[in-house]
């Protein structure tokens, strides 16, 4: 029975550190005491053959049950250790798995090579899988304890976070953003089948099942709904997506109750549904096996609903008594899965209560000793150490990869006329040809998004790719940017090279977490063991003629530029667009880079620069033999003109406007040079400084907004690096872009640039 006195004390606790320590201890004691009392009271049954079912009607044998009890116990003691470590200031993470140890049976129903994306309550799953891989029990425990201790020796995140992950166990680490891994899990399931279909190598076997677990409250999240819906939609359309969703339903999201039966009622109707009492190991094992078998055999998604409990609160310092009744807490304890498995063993005559209690104590000592050892292991001590795996950059290797072109026959199949023989191309045409070239050389390149296949994109950029490369590699997705990016992340982590398209920049924002929280953190939290190479093409910026309004003319990229490690490319000209796309694809392949490729919609089909009919914005497509010399490394700008009076720093649409303004100014003896940044993250700081020093005066022409726009960083870079000359900037307004001619009132214009330049030169 739970000790009510202790919980009464708890309600008096404040949130000071000392009080928190008491809370942590009291809650831990309550769970441990309950285990001892409940197991001590069990009545042994007649001895059964351990090779037979541990209980009539189950497929779980006594031997397997004993093994799984061992990992369940290990998982429970990791939570105990996390709390003890916290009390000693040796541990930094106390969200535990107590009450969810039934997920050991889910792991047992899967294979060690089935890719797993796990909920943070997956201690028992992880330990089971570790044992399945032939590792010693102690190794799995140590992995987790090193994570709690934030030690740099922790095998996956190296002390950067406490996650479940291991490259040898096919466990892909997840961030703390609940549910954000479901879209990726669908992508992994999709990629298992797609790689098999295309005959491509994959880290996962062709008959693998992707598994993805999450809590009941998380199931309400938009990203979770995206994952569930995408899998169901794919299935509805006849696609094979072997993904098993496991909802571990403890009825709570921190303090908020999930209405009873909500998960059952709100589950996706098109997903095969399995449910089990997650506190009953034998039942969970039987049902999980059926669910896994369904997914594996049918290559179809399924939803496994496990009813669990949450013991020891949400995390160490959570004062559960503040929002739950004692009766509710006690009812959870009565369902303690560790006690339930102990009962299975005792009633099958496979263990004595005293033996299990002695084992608990011995194992507890062992885990706490391991915890003390782990707490003494090294931690990350410098920013350089912390950041080492963030976004590896090997520019020489990338340059080497850029020149890898498709064999002549493959190119001839890909193009009716080779693009280098087509004459001068527009930006849209150049990107289209570079995509085709990439697809011809690398069968793992997949192009997908909204309207990219049959229609060839709203602006025709992907036109013809479906016909040439087939529906397996060029396909339309359902209308959900999270689904598009999630699929890309799953494909990327599975060895493919996804090139998804986001139809308009504004719509990237409602799926940004897939880049911000998921894609960009993968190498950081796995020390490069897992990576998600990605080139997201985004139709971007304003100045569209005839198709106005904010959402088709968004000019904000602030949310992208502060994501550590993400490459933001912003080509303006056709030749740069093709070369920079090659660079991004090579960086993705070589370094696993996450690249956002911002395509200026208004320049897609632009032909002229200075005068009507001058074709000044067209450029020829470089043949593969010239890809080395035309290579544009990440972080290198392009300079125009040789004026000595003023440097105009710009990019995107600003380049064309600045070049036009510069010609007029130069004609009046005001010598201008124009610098196209081309890369907005990382900024080409060296080129910027050189161009600035050459004239001693800088005008920044920035089509993004005044607040949070690119110009802020350019000014900061100039000042930080010691530029002392005058600096001015012209930007768009801090406004959304209105429909029709009014758009011009809030957007940077050519005359703004010219006026500001004259002022700076006056
Ligand atoms: C997107 C996001 N919002 C909020 C949080 C903070 N948070 C962490 S866990 C949690 C509750 C999750 O509950 P549930 O999915 O039921 O899982 P449980 O903890 O009960 O296992 C919340 C709100 C988060 N991690 N991510």
PDB file of C-alpha atoms and ligand atoms in Angstrom, residues 95-96 100 119-121 175-180 214-221 223 247-256 258 308-310 313-315 513, ligand 1:
ATOM      1  CA  UNK A  95      12.001  11.386 -16.889  1.00  0.00           C
ATOM      2  CA  UNK A  96      11.713   7.667 -16.503  1.00  0.00           C
ATOM      3  CA  UNK A 100       5.901   1.515 -19.058  1.00  0.00           C
ATOM      4  CA  UNK A 119       9.276   7.536 -26.698  1.00  0.00           C
ATOM      5  CA  UNK A 120      11.265   8.772 -23.704  1.00  0.00           C
ATOM      6  CA  UNK A 121       9.780   6.023 -21.525  1.00  0.00           C
ATOM      7  CA  UNK A 175      14.418  14.850 -29.580  1.00  0.00           C
ATOM      8  CA  UNK A 176      12.294  15.974 -26.650  1.00  0.00           C
ATOM      9  CA  UNK A 177       9.715  17.513 -28.919  1.00  0.00           C
ATOM     10  CA  UNK A 178       6.902  15.085 -28.396  1.00  0.00           C
ATOM     11  CA  UNK A 179       5.424  13.505 -31.544  1.00  0.00           C
ATOM     12  CA  UNK A 180       7.788  15.230 -33.950  1.00  0.00           C
ATOM     13  CA  UNK A 214       4.717   7.958 -28.111  1.00  0.00           C
ATOM     14  CA  UNK A 215       2.378   8.898 -25.280  1.00  0.00           C
ATOM     15  CA  UNK A 216      -1.382   9.351 -25.217  1.00  0.00           C
ATOM     16  CA  UNK A 217      -1.241  13.132 -24.865  1.00  0.00           C
ATOM     17  CA  UNK A 218       1.257  13.308 -27.722  1.00  0.00           C
ATOM     18  CA  UNK A 219      -1.244  11.597 -29.973  1.00  0.00           C
ATOM     19  CA  UNK A 220      -3.180  14.874 -30.111  1.00  0.00           C
ATOM     20  CA  UNK A 221      -0.246  16.757 -31.556  1.00  0.00           C
ATOM     21  CA  UNK A 223       2.874  16.095 -35.904  1.00  0.00           C
ATOM     22  CA  UNK A 247       0.789   4.542 -28.203  1.00  0.00           C
ATOM     23  CA  UNK A 248       1.784   4.021 -24.581  1.00  0.00           C
ATOM     24  CA  UNK A 249      -1.304   5.327 -22.870  1.00  0.00           C
ATOM     25  CA  UNK A 250      -0.791   6.142 -19.206  1.00  0.00           C
ATOM     26  CA  UNK A 251      -3.783   8.490 -19.201  1.00  0.00           C
ATOM     27  CA  UNK A 252      -1.744  11.603 -18.491  1.00  0.00           C
ATOM     28  CA  UNK A 253       0.222  14.283 -20.243  1.00  0.00           C
ATOM     29  CA  UNK A 254       2.221  15.672 -17.324  1.00  0.00           C
ATOM     30  CA  UNK A 255      -0.768  16.811 -15.217  1.00  0.00           C
ATOM     31  CA  UNK A 256      -3.490  16.784 -17.858  1.00  0.00           C
ATOM     32  CA  UNK A 258      -6.433  12.113 -21.300  1.00  0.00           C
ATOM     33  CA  UNK A 308       0.147   1.614 -19.122  1.00  0.00           C
ATOM     34  CA  UNK A 309       0.555   3.497 -15.863  1.00  0.00           C
ATOM     35  CA  UNK A 310       2.966   6.228 -14.918  1.00  0.00           C
ATOM     36  CA  UNK A 313       5.444  11.099 -11.581  1.00  0.00           C
ATOM     37  CA  UNK A 314       6.199  12.742 -14.894  1.00  0.00           C
ATOM     38  CA  UNK A 315       9.782  13.481 -13.903  1.00  0.00           C
ATOM     39  CA  UNK A 513       9.893  21.912 -36.561  1.00  0.00           C
TER      40      UNK A 513
HETATM   41  C1  LIG B   1       5.839  19.807 -28.723  1.00  0.00           C
HETATM   42  C2  LIG B   1       6.011  19.696 -27.247  1.00  0.00           C
HETATM   43  N1  LIG B   1       5.164  20.371 -26.433  1.00  0.00           N
HETATM   44  C3  LIG B   1       5.299  20.273 -25.093  1.00  0.00           C
HETATM   45  C4  LIG B   1       6.264  19.486 -24.546  1.00  0.00           C
HETATM   46  C5  LIG B   1       6.404  19.388 -23.016  1.00  0.00           C
HETATM   47  N2  LIG B   1       5.992  18.020 -22.611  1.00  0.00           N
HETATM   48  C6  LIG B   1       6.903  17.073 -22.401  1.00  0.00           C
HETATM   49  S1  LIG B   1       6.209  15.621 -22.056  1.00  0.00           S
HETATM   50  C7  LIG B   1       4.669  16.240 -22.138  1.00  0.00           C
HETATM   51  C8  LIG B   1       3.485  15.341 -21.901  1.00  0.00           C
HETATM   52  C9  LIG B   1       3.452  14.186 -22.832  1.00  0.00           C
HETATM   53  O1  LIG B   1       2.467  13.295 -22.413  1.00  0.00           O
HETATM   54  P1  LIG B   1       2.253  11.903 -23.117  1.00  0.00           P
HETATM   55  O2  LIG B   1       2.389  12.043 -24.575  1.00  0.00           O
HETATM   56  O3  LIG B   1       0.995  11.327 -22.645  1.00  0.00           O
HETATM   57  O4  LIG B   1       3.503  11.050 -22.649  1.00  0.00           O
HETATM   58  P2  LIG B   1       3.844  10.601 -21.168  1.00  0.00           P
HETATM   59  O5  LIG B   1       4.812  11.590 -20.604  1.00  0.00           O
HETATM   60  O6  LIG B   1       2.584  10.549 -20.359  1.00  0.00           O
HETATM   61  O7  LIG B   1       4.461   9.271 -21.322  1.00  0.00           O
HETATM   62  C10 LIG B   1       4.712  17.594 -22.435  1.00  0.00           C
HETATM   63  C11 LIG B   1       3.530  18.469 -22.525  1.00  0.00           C
HETATM   64  C12 LIG B   1       7.128  18.805 -25.427  1.00  0.00           C
HETATM   65  N3  LIG B   1       8.107  18.036 -24.998  1.00  0.00           N
HETATM   66  N4  LIG B   1       6.968  18.910 -26.761  1.00  0.00           N
END
